[in-house]
Tab-separated table of C-alpha atoms in Angstrom:
chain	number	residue	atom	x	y	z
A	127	UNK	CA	-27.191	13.235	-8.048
A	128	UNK	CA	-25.408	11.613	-10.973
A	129	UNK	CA	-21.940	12.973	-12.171
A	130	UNK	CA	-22.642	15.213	-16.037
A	131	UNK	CA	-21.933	12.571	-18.518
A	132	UNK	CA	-21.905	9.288	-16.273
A	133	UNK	CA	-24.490	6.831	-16.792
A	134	UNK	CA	-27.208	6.195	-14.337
A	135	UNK	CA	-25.876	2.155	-13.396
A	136	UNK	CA	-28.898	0.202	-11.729
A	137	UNK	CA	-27.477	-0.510	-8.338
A	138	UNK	CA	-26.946	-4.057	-8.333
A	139	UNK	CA	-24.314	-3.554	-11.307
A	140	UNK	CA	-22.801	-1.067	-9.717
A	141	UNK	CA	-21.932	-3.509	-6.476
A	142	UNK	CA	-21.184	-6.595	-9.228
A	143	UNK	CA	-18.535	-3.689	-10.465
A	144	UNK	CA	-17.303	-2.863	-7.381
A	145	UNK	CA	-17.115	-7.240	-6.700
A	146	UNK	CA	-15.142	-7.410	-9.815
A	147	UNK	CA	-12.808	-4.644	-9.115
A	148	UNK	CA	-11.546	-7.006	-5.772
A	149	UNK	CA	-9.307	-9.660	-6.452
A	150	UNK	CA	-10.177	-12.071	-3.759
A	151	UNK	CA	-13.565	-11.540	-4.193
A	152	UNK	CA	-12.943	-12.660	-8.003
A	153	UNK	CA	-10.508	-15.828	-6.833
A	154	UNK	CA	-13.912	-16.944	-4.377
A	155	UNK	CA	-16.796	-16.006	-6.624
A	156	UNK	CA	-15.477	-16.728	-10.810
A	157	UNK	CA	-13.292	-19.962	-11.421
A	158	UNK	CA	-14.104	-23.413	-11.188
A	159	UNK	CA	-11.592	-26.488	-10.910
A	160	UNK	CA	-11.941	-29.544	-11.194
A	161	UNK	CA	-11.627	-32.012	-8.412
A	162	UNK	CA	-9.760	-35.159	-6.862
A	163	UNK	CA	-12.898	-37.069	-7.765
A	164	UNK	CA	-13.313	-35.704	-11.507
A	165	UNK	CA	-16.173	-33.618	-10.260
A	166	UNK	CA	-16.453	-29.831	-11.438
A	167	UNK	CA	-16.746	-27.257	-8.880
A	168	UNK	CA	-16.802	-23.645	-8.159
A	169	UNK	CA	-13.399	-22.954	-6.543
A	170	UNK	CA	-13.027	-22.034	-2.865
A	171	UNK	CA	-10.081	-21.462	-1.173
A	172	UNK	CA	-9.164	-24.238	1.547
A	173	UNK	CA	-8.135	-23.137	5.458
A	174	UNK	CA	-4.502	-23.811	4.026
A	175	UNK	CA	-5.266	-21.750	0.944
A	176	UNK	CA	-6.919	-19.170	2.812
A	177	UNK	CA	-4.425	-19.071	5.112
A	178	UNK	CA	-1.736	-18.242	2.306
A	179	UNK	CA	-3.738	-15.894	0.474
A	180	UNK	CA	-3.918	-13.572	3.939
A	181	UNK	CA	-0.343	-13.559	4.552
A	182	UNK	CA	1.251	-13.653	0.668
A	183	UNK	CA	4.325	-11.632	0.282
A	184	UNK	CA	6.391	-11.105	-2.578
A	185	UNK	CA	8.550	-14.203	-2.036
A	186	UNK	CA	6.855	-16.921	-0.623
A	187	UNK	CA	8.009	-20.541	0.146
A	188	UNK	CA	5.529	-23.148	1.286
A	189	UNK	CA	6.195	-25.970	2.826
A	190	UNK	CA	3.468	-28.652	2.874
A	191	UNK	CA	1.747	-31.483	2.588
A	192	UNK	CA	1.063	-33.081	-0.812
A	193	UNK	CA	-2.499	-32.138	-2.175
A	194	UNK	CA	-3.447	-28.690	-0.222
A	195	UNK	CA	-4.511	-27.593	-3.583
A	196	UNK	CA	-1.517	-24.592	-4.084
A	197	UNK	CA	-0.730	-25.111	-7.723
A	198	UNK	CA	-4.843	-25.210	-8.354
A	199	UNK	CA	-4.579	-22.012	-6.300
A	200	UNK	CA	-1.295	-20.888	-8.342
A	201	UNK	CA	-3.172	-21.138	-11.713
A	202	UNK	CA	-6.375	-19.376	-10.496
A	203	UNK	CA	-4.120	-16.571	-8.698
A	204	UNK	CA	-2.178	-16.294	-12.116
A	205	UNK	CA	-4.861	-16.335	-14.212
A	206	UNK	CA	-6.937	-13.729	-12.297
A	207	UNK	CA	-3.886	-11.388	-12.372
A	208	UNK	CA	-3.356	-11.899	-16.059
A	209	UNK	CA	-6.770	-10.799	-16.900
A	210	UNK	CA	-6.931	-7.914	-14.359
A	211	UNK	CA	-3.665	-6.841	-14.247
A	212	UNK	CA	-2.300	-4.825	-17.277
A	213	UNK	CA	1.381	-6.302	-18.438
A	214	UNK	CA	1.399	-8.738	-15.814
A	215	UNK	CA	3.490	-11.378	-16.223
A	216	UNK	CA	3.017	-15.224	-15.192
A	217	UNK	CA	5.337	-18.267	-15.158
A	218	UNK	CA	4.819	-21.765	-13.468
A	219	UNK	CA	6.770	-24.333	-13.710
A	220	UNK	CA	7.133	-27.948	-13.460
A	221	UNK	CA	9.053	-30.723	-13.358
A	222	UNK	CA	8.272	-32.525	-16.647
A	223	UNK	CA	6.764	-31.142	-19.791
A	224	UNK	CA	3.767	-33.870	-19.375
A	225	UNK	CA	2.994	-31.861	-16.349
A	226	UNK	CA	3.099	-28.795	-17.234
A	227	UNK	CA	0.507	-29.289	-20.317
A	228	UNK	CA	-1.339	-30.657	-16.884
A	229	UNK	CA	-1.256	-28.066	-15.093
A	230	UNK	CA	-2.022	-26.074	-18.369
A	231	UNK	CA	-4.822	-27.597	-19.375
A	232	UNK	CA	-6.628	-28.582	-16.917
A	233	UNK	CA	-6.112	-25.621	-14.119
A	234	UNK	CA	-5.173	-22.653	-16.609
A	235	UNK	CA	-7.264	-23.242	-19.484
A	236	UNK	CA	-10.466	-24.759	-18.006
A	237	UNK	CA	-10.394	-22.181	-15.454
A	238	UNK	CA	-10.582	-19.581	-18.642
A	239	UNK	CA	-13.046	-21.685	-19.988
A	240	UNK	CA	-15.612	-21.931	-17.669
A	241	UNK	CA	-15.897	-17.713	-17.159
A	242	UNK	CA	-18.969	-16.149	-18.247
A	243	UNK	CA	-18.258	-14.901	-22.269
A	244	UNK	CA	-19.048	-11.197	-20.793
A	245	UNK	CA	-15.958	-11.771	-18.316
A	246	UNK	CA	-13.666	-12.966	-21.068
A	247	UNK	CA	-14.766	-9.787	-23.610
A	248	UNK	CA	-13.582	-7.610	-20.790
A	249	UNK	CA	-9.809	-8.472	-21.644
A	250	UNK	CA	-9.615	-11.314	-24.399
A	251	UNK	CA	-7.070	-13.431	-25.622
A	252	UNK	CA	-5.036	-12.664	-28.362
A	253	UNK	CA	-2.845	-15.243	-28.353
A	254	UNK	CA	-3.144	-19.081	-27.272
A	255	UNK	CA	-0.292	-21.623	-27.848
A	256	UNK	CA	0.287	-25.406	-26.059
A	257	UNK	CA	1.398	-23.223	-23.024
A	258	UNK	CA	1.110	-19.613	-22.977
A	259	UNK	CA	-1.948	-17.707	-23.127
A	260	UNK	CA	-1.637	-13.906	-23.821
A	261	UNK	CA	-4.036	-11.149	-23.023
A	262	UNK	CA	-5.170	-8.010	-25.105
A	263	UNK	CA	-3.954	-5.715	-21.900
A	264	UNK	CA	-0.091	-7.126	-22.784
A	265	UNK	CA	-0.319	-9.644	-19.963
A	266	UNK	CA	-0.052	-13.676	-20.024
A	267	UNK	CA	0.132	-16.817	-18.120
A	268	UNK	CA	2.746	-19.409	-19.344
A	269	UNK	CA	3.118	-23.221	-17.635
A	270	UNK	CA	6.657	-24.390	-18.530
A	271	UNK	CA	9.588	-26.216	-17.533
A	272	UNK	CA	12.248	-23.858	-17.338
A	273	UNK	CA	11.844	-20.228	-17.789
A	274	UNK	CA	14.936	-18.249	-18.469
A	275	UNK	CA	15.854	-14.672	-19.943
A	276	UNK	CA	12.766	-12.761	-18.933
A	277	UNK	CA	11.236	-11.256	-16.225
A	278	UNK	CA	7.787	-12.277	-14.613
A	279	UNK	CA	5.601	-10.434	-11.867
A	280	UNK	CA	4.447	-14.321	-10.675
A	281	UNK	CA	6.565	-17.124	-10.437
A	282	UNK	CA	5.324	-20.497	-8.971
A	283	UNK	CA	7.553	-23.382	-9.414
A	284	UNK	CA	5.799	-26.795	-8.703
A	285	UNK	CA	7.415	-29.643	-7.030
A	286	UNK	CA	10.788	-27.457	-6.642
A	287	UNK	CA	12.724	-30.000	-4.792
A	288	UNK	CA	12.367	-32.355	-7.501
A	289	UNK	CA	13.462	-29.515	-10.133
C-alpha cells in the first residue's frame, strides 16, 4: 500500500533510484573515458582498480605499475563524490600545469560531459573555471598543481615521487 502523499513510482524507476543511490554501482554503470587507443568507452573498473576500490581507506598509497588506469579512476571517484556528496571537497594534483589541464579535461570534464542531461539537472554546475568545477550542493572537483590553505575530503596526487 503506498505511503499518504508519496507517489506511486513504476517499479523499474524505483530500482534505477535505488542504482543511483550506490556509489559503485554509479562508478560501473555512468562515466565513460576515453582510452589508450583514442577510443571512447563506458568505464569499468580493471582487476587492479577493482581491487583498490574493495579495500580503500582513508589514506591510501599505491604503489604500481605505470598505466593501471588510477588517476582515470581518481577523476571518476572524485567526480562521482562531487555530484553525490553534499560539500565534498576534491583536489588532484600533478606534476606540471600542462598535466593537470590533462587530467582536467580529458578525465574530469569529459566524464561530466558524457552523463545523461537528467543526471547533470540532479546537482548542476554553478561554477566552471580552467580547473575547478563547482556543484550547486557546495561541492567541487579541482585538478591543480599545488593545493595549499584548505581542506579537501579527496586528495589524489599524481606522479608523487616526481612532485
Amino acid at each position: 500500500m503506498p505511503t499518504m502523499g508519496a507517489p506511486d513510482l513504476p517499479p523499474a524507476l524505483v530500482e534505477q533510484l535505488e542504482d543511483l543511490a550506490d556509489p559503485m554501482w554509479r562508478l560501473r554503470n555512468l562515466y565513460w573515458i576515453i582510452d589508450d587507443n583514442a577510443k571512447e568507452l563506458q568505464f569499468v573498473p580493471n582487476p587492479e582498480q577493482e581491487q583498490f576500490l574493495g579495500s580503500m581507506w582513508f589514506y591510501n598509497l599505491i604503489l604500481k605499475a605505470r598505466q593501471l588506469g588510477f588517476t582515470s579512476l581518481m577523476a571518476i571517484f572524485g567526480l562521482d563524490q562531487a555530484m553525490w556528496v553534499p560539500n565534498y571537497r576534491v583536489v588532484m594534483i600533478a606534476e606540471t600545469e600542462e598535466k593537470a589541464k590533462k587530467i582536467f579535461d580529458t578525465k574530469v570534464v569529459y566524464a561530466w560531459e558524457k552523463l545523461p542531461q537528467w543526471i547533470k539537472d540532479i546537482n548542476p554546475l554553478v561554477r566552471k573555471t580552467a580547473s575547478r568545477m563547482e556543484f550547486s550542493n557546495g561541492a567541487f572537483i579541482e585538478v591543480t598543481v599545488s593545493a595549499r590553505s584548505g581542506t579537501c575530503d579527496l586528495l589524489h596526487i599524481s606522479e608523487f615521487g616526481k612532485i
